[in-house]
mmCIF file of C-alpha atoms in Angstrom:
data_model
loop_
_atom_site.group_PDB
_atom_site.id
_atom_site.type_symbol
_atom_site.label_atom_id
_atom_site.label_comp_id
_atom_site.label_asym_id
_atom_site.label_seq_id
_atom_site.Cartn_x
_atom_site.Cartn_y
_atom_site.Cartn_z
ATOM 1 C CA UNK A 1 97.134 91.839 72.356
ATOM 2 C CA UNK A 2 98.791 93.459 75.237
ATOM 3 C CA UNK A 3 96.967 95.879 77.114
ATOM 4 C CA UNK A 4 98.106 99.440 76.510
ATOM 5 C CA UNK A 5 100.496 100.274 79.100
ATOM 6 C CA UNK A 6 100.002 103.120 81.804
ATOM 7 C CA UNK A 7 104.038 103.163 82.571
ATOM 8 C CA UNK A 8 104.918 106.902 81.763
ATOM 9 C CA UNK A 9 107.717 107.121 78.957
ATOM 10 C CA UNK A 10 110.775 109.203 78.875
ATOM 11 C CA UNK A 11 112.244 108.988 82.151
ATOM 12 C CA UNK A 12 116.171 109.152 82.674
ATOM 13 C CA UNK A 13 118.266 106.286 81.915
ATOM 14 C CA UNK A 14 119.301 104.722 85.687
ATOM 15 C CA UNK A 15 122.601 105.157 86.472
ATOM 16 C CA UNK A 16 123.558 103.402 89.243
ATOM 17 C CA UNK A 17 121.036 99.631 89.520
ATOM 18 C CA UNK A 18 123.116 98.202 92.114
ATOM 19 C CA UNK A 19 120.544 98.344 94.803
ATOM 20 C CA UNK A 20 117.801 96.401 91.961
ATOM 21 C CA UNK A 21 119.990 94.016 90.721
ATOM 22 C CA UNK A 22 120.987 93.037 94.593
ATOM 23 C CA UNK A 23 117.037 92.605 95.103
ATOM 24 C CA UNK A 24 116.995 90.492 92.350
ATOM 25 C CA UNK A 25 119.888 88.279 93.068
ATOM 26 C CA UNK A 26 122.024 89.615 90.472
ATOM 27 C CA UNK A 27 126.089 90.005 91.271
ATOM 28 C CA UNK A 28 127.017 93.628 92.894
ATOM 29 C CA UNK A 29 130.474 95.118 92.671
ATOM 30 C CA UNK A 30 129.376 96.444 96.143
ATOM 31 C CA UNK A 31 126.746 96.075 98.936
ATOM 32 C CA UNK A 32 123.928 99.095 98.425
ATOM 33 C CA UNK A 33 122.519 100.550 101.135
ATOM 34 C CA UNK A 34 119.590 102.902 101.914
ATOM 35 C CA UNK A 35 117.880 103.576 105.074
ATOM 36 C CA UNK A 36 114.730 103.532 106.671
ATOM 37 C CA UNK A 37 113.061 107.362 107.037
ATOM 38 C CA UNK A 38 116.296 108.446 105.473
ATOM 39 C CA UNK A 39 114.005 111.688 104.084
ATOM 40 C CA UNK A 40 113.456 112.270 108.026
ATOM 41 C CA UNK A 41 113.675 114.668 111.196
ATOM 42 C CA UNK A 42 117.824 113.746 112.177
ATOM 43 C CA UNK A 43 118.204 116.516 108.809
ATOM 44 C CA UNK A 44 117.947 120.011 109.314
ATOM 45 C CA UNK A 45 116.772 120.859 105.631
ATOM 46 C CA UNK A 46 113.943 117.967 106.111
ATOM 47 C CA UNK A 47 113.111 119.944 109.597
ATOM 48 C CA UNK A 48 113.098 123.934 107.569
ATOM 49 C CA UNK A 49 111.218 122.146 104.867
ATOM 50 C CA UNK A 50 108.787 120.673 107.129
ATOM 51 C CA UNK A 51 108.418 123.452 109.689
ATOM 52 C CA UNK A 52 105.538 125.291 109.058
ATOM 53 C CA UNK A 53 103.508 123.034 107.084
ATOM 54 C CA UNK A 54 100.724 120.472 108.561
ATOM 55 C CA UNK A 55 101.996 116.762 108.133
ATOM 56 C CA UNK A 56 99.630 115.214 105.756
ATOM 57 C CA UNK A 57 99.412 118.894 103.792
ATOM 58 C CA UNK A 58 102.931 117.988 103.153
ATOM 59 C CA UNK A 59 102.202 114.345 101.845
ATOM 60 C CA UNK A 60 99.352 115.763 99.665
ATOM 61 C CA UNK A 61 102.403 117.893 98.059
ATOM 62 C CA UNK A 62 104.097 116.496 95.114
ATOM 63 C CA UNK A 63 106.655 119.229 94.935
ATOM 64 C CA UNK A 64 106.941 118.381 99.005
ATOM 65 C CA UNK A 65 107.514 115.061 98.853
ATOM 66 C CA UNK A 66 109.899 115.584 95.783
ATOM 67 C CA UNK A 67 112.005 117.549 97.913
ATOM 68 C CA UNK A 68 112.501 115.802 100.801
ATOM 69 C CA UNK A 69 112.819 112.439 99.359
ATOM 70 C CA UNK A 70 115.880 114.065 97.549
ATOM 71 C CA UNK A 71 117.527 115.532 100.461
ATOM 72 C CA UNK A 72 119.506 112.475 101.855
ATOM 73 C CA UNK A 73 120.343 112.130 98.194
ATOM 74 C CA UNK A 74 122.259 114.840 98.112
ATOM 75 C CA UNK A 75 124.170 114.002 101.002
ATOM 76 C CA UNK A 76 125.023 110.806 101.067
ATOM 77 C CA UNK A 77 125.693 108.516 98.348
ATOM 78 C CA UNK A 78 122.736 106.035 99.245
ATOM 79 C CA UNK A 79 121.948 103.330 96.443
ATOM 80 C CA UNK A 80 117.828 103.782 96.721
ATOM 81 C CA UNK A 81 115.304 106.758 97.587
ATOM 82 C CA UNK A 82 112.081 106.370 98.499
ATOM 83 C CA UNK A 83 109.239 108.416 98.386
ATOM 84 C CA UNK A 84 108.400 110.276 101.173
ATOM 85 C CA UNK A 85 104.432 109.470 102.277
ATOM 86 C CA UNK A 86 103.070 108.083 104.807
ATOM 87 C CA UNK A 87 101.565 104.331 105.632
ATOM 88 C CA UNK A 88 98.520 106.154 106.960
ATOM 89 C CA UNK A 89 97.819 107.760 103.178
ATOM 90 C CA UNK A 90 95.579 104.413 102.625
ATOM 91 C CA UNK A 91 93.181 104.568 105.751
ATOM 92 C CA UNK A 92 92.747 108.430 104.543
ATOM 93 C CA UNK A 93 91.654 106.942 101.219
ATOM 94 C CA UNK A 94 88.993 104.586 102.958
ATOM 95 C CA UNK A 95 87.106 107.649 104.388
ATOM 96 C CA UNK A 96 89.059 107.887 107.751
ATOM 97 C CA UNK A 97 90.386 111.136 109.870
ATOM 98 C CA UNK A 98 94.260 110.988 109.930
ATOM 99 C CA UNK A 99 95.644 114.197 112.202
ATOM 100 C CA UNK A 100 99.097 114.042 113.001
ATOM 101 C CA UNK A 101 99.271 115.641 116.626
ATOM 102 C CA UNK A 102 102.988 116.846 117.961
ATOM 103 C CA UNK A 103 104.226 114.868 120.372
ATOM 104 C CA UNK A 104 101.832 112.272 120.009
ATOM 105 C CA UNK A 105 101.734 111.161 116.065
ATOM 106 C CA UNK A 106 99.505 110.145 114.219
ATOM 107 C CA UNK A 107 95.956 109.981 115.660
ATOM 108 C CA UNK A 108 92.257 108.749 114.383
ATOM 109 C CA UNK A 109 89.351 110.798 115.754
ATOM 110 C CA UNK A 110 86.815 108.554 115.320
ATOM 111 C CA UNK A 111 88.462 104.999 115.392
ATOM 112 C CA UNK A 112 86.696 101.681 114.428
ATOM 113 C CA UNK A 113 84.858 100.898 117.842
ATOM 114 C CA UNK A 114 82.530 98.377 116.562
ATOM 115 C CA UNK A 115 81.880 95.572 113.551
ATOM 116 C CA UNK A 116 78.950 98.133 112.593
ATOM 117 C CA UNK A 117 81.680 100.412 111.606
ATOM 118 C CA UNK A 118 83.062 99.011 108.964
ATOM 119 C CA UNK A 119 80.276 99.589 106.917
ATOM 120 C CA UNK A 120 81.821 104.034 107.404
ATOM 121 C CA UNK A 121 84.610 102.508 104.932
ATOM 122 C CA UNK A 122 84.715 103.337 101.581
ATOM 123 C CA UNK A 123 83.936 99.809 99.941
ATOM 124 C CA UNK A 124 85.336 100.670 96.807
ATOM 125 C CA UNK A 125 88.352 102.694 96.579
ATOM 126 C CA UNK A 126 89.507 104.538 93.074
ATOM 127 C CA UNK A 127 92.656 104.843 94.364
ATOM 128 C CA UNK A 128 94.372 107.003 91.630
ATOM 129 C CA UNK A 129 90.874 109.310 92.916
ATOM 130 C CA UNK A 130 91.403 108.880 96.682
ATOM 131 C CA UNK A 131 95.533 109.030 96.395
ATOM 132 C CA UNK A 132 96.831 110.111 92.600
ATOM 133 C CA UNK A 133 99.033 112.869 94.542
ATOM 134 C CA UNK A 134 101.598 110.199 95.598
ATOM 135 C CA UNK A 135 101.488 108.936 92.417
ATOM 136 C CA UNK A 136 102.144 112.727 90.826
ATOM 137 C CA UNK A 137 105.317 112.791 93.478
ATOM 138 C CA UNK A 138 106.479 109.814 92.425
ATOM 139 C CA UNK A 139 106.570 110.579 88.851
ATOM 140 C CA UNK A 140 108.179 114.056 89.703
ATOM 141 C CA UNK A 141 111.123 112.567 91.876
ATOM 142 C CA UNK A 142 111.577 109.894 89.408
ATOM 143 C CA UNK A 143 112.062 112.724 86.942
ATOM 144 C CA UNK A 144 114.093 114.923 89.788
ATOM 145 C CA UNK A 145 116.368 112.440 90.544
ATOM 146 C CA UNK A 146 117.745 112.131 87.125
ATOM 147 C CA UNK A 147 118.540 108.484 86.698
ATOM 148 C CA UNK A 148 120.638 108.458 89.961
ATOM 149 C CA UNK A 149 119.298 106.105 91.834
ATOM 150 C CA UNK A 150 116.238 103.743 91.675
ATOM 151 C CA UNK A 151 113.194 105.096 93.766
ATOM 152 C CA UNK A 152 111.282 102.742 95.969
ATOM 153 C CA UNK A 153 107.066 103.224 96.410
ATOM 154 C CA UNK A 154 105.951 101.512 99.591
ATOM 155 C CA UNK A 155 102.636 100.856 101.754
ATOM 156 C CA UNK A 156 101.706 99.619 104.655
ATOM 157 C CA UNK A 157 100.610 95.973 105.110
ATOM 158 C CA UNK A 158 96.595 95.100 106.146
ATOM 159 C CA UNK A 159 97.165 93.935 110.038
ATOM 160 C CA UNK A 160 99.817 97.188 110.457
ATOM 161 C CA UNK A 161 97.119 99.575 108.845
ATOM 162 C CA UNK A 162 94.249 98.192 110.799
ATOM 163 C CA UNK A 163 95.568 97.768 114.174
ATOM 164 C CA UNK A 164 96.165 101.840 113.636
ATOM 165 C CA UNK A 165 92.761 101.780 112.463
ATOM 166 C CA UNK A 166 91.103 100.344 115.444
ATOM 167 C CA UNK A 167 93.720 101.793 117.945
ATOM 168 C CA UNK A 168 93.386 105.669 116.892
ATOM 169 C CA UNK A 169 97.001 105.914 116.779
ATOM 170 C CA UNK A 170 100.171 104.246 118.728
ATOM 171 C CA UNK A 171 99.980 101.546 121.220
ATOM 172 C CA UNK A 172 102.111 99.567 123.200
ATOM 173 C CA UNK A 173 99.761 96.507 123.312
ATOM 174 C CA UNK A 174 97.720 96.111 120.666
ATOM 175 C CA UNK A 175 95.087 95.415 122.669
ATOM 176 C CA UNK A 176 92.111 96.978 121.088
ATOM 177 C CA UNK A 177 93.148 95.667 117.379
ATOM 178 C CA UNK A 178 93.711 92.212 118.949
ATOM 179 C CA UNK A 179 90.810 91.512 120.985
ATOM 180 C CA UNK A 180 89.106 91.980 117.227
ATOM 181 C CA UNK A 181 91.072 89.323 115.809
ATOM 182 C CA UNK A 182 89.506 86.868 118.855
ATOM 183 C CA UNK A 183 86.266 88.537 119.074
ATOM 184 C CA UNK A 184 85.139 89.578 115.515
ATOM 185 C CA UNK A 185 87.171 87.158 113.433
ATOM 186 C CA UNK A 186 84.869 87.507 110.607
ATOM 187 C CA UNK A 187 84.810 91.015 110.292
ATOM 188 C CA UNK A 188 88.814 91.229 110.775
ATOM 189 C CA UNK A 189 89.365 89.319 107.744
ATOM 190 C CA UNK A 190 86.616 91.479 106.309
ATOM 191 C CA UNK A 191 88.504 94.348 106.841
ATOM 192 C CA UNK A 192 92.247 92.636 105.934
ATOM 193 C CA UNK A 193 90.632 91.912 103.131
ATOM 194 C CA UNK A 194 89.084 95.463 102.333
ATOM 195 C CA UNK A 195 92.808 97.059 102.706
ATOM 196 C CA UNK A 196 94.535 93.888 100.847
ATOM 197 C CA UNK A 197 92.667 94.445 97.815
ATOM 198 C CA UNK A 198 93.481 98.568 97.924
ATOM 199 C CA UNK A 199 96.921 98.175 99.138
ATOM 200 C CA UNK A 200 97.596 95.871 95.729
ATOM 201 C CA UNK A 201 95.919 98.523 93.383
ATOM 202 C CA UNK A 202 98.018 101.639 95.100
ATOM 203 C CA UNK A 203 101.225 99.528 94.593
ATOM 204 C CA UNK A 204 100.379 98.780 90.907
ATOM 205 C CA UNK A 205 99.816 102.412 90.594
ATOM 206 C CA UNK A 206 102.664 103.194 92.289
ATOM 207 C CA UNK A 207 104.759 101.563 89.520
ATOM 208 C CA UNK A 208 102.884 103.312 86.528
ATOM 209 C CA UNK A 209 103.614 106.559 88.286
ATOM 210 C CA UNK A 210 107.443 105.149 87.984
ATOM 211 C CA UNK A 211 108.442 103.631 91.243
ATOM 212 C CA UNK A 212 111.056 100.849 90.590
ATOM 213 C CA UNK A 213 110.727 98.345 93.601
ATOM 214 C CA UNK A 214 107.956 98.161 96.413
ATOM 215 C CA UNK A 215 108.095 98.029 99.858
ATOM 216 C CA UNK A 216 105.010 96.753 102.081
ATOM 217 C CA UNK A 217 105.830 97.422 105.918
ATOM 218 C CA UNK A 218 104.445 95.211 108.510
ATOM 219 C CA UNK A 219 105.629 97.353 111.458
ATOM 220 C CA UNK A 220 103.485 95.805 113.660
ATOM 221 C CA UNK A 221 104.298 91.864 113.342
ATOM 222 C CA UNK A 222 105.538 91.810 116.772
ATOM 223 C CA UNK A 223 102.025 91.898 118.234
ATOM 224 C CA UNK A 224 100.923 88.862 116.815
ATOM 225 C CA UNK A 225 102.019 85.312 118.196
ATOM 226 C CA UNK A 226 102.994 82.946 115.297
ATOM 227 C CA UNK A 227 99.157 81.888 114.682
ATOM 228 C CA UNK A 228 97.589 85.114 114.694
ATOM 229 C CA UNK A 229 100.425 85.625 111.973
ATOM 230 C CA UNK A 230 99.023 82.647 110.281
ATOM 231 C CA UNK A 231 95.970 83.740 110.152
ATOM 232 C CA UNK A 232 95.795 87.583 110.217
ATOM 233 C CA UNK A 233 98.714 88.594 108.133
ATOM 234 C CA UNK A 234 100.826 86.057 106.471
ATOM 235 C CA UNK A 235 97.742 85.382 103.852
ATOM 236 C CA UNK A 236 97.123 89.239 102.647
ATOM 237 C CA UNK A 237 101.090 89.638 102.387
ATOM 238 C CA UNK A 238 101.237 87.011 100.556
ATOM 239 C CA UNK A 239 98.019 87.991 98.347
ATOM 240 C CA UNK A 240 99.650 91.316 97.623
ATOM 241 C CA UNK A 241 102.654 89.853 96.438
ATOM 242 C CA UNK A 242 100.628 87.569 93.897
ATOM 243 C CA UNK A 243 98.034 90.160 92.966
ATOM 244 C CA UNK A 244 100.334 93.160 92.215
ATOM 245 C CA UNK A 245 102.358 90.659 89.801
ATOM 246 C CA UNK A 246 99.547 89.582 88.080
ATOM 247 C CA UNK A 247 98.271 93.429 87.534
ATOM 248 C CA UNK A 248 101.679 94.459 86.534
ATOM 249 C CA UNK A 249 101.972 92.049 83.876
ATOM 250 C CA UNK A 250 98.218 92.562 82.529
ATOM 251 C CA UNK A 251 98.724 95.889 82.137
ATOM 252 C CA UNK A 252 102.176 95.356 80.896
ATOM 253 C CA UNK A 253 104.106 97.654 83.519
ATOM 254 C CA UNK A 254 107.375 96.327 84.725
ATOM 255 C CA UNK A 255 107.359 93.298 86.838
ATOM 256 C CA UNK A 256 109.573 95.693 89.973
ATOM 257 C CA UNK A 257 111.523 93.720 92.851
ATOM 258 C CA UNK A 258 108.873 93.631 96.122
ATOM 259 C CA UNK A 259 110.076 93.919 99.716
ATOM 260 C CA UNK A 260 108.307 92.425 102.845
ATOM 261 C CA UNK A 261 109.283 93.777 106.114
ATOM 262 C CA UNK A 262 107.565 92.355 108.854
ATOM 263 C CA UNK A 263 109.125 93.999 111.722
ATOM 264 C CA UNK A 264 109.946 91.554 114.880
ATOM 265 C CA UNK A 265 108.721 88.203 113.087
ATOM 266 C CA UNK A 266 111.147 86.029 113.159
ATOM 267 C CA UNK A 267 109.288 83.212 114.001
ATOM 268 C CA UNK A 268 107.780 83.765 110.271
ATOM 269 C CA UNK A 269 111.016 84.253 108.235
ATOM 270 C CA UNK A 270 110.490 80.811 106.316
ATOM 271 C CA UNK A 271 106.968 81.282 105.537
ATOM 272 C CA UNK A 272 108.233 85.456 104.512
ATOM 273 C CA UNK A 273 110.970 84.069 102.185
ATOM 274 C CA UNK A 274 108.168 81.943 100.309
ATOM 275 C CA UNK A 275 105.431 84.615 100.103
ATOM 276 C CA UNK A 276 106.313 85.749 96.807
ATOM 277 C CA UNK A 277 108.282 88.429 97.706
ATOM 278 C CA UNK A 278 112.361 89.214 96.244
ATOM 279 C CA UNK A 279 113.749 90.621 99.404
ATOM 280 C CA UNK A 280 112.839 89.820 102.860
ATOM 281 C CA UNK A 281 113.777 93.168 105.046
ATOM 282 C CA UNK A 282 114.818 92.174 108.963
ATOM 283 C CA UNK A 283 114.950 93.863 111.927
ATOM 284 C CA UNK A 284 118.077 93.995 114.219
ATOM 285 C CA UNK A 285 117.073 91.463 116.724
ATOM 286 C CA UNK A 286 118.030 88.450 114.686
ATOM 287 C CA UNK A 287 121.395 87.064 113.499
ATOM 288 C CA UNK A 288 122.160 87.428 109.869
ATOM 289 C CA UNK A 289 123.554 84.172 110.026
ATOM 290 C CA UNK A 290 120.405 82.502 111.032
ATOM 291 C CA UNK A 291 118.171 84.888 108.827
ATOM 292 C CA UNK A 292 120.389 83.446 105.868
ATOM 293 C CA UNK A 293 120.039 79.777 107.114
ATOM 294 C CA UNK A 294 115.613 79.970 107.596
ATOM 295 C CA UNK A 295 115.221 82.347 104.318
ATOM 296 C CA UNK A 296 117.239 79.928 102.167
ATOM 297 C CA UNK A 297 119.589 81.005 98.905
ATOM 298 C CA UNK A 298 117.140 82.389 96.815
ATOM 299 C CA UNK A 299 116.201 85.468 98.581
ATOM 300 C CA UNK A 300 117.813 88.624 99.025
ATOM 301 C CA UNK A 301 118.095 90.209 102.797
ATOM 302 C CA UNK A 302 118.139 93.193 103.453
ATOM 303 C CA UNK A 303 118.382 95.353 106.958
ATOM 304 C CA UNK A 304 119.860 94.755 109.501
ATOM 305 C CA UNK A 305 121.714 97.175 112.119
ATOM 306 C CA UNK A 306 120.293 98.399 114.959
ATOM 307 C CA UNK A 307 119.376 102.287 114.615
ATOM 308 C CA UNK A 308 120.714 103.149 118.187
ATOM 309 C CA UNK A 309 124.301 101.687 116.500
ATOM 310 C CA UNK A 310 124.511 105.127 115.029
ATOM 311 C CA UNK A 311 124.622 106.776 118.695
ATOM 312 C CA UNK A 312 128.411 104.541 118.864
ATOM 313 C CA UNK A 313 131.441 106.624 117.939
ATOM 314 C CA UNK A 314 132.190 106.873 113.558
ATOM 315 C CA UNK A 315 135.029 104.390 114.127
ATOM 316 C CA UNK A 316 132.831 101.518 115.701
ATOM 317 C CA UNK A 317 130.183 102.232 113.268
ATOM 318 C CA UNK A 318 132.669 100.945 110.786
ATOM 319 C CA UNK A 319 133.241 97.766 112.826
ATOM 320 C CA UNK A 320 129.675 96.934 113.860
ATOM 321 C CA UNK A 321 129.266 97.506 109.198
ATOM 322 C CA UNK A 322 131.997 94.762 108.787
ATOM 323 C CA UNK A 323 130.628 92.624 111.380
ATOM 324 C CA UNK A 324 127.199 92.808 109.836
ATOM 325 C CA UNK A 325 128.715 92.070 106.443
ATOM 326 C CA UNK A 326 130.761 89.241 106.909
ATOM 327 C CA UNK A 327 127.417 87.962 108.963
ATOM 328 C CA UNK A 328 125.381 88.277 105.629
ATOM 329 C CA UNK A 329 127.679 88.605 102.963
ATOM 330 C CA UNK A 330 128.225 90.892 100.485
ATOM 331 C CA UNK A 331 126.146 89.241 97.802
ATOM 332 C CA UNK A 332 122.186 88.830 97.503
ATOM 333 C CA UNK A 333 122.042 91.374 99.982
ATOM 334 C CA UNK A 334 120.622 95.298 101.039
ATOM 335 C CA UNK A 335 122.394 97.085 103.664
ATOM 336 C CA UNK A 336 119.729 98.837 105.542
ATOM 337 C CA UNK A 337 119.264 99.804 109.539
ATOM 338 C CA UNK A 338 116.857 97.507 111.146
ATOM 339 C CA UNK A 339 113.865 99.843 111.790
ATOM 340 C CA UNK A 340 114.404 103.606 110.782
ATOM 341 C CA UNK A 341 116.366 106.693 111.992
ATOM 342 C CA UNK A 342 115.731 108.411 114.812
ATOM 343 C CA UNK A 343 114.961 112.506 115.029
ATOM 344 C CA UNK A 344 117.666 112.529 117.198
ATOM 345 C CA UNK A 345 120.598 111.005 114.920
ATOM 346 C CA UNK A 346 123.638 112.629 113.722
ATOM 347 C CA UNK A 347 123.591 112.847 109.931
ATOM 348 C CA UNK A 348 127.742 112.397 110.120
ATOM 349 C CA UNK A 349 126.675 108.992 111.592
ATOM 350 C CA UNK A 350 124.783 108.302 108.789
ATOM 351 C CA UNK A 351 126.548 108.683 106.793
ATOM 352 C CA UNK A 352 129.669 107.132 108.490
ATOM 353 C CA UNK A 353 127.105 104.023 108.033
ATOM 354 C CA UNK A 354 126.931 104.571 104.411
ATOM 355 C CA UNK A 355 130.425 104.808 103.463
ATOM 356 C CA UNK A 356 131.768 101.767 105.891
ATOM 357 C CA UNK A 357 129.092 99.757 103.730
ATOM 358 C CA UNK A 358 130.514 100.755 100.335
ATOM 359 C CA UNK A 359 134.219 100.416 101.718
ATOM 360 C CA UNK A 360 134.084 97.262 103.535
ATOM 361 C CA UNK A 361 131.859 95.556 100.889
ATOM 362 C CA UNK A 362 134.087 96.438 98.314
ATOM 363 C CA UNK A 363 136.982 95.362 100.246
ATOM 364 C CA UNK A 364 135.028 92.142 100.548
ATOM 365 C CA UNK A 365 134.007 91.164 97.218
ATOM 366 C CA UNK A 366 137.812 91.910 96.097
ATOM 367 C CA UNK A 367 139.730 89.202 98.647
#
């Protein structure tokens, strides 16, 4: 006997799959595309929207987050949304301060200093308790968008969430998160562990609420050398991928496409395309030609361009697209930027990047 299903019922039929049967290696008539922090600061209705209200007030808003995840939606023909929230919404769930301060971002009061610390974190986390108003947003957009496009849930991955953890907020070295990873071993995988194991539940509730593919960001790869990968992320990524398929199907929700986007690890892109993940999501410092030749033919791709591309005039946007295409293909792959957009970008550049993706793509797949 099955177990009775938590997926709500009755949402609108999808329109447009392209962008979930590309993550699942299924033909496209055309490349889809969607962009990183497309609900972002570059749009002036995201910026009115956002004005007066404090950051994570406005990711504890389901109408909020509604809103602006639908606002590049109705601008650009992009083949995905994705819910606006923040990575940070899971430390916040383990018992942690999260303020986000202007200029500065997001910051921790009272970081983790010491080992003794960990024993602050919630141990157990009920996470439809600690974070059920992401999964009311996602059921509302999923209900807003009316079938027009898929919507993507998404969470930060365990080394990413605690080097911001341990940091209090941005670095540029790492430093403080690292030294843990050679000083406290132990309690690092303690700790990797601890977030794995919440991160997996959030995502499988992510999908009840109705989100139709999963993203889990690594953002902060780069720090680690290719051992400290080994060691300190590669096994909870690929733990996540494992343990959110085996919830979805014993709780018989819908076994979505998963994304892994471990930004500036290149030096891991075989072990990424085998960690049980459909899509491996790159960053622009890497070839699509040699990203192809380590991930092998049975993964998808997605990314690549570089953001600061959209600073170049419309009509080289267009050629750096084609370029990128012909470099990947227009088949088992998702256009994408390779990081997200800046506050500072033209939205006419956006979506300039859109359109060249549909045009050339199509253009493609017809010669």
């Amino acid at each position: 006997v099955s177990a009775p299903s938590r997926s709500p019922k009755g949402f609108p039929k999808l329109k447009n799959d392209t962008f979930l049967r590309a993550a699942r290696g299924e033909e496209t008539e055309y490349t889809p595309v969607w962009c990183m922090r497309q609900a972002g600061r570059y749009l002036p209705e995201f910026r009115e929207t956002r004005a007066a209200q404090d950051f994570f007030a406005t990711c504890r808003s389901p109408k909020a987050c509604c809103e602006l995840t639908l606002q590049p939606l109705r601008r650009f023909p992009l083949d995905a949304a994705i819910i606006f929230s923040d990575i940070l919404v899971v430390p916040q769930a383990l018992g942690m301060d999260v303020v986000m301060t202007p200029g500065k971002g997001p910051t921790f009061p009272e970081p983790l200093k010491e080992v003794e610390d960990l024993l602050k974190l919630r141990q157990k986390v009920d996470v439809t308790a600690e974070l059920g108003y992401v999964f009311q947003a996602i059921t509302l957009t999923r209900h807003s968008l009316e079938g027009k496009v898929p919507l993507i849930g998404f969470s930060g991955a365990p080394w990413t969430l605690m080097s911001y953890m341990i940091e209090g907020g941005g670095s540029t070295t790492m430093a403080k998160a690292k030294s843990w990873l050679y000083r406290h071993p132990d309690a690092s995988h303690r700790l990797l562990r601890l977030l794995a194991d919440v991160i997996a539940d959030y995502l499988v509730g992510q999908v009840a609420a109705g989100a139709q593919a999963l993203q889990l960001f690594e953002s902060h790869a780069g720090h680690l050398g290719p051992e400290q990968f080994q060691d300190f992320a590669l096994p909870y990524i690929r733990d996540i991928a494992r343990d959110v398929k085996s919830k979805l199907k014993s709780e018989a929700l819908p076994l979505v496409p998963m994304i892994v986007f471990a930004k500036d690890a290149h030096y891991a892109l075989r072990d990424l395309a085998r960690a049980g993940y459909e899509v491996v999501g790159l960053d622009w410092t890497i070839r699509p030609q040699d990203a192809r030749a380590q991930t092998g033919k049975d993964i998808t791709l997605q990314g690549n361009l570089d953001p600061c591309a959209l600073y170049a005039p419309m009509e080289k946007i267009g050629e750096l697209v084609q370029k990128m295409l012909e470099g990947f293909g227009t088949q088992r792959y998702i256009a994408n930027l390779g990081h997200g957009l800046y506050p500072d970008m033209s939205p006419e550049h956006v979506g300039a990047f859109v359109e060249a993706v549909h045009a050339h793509s199509r253009h493609m797949n017809k010669q």
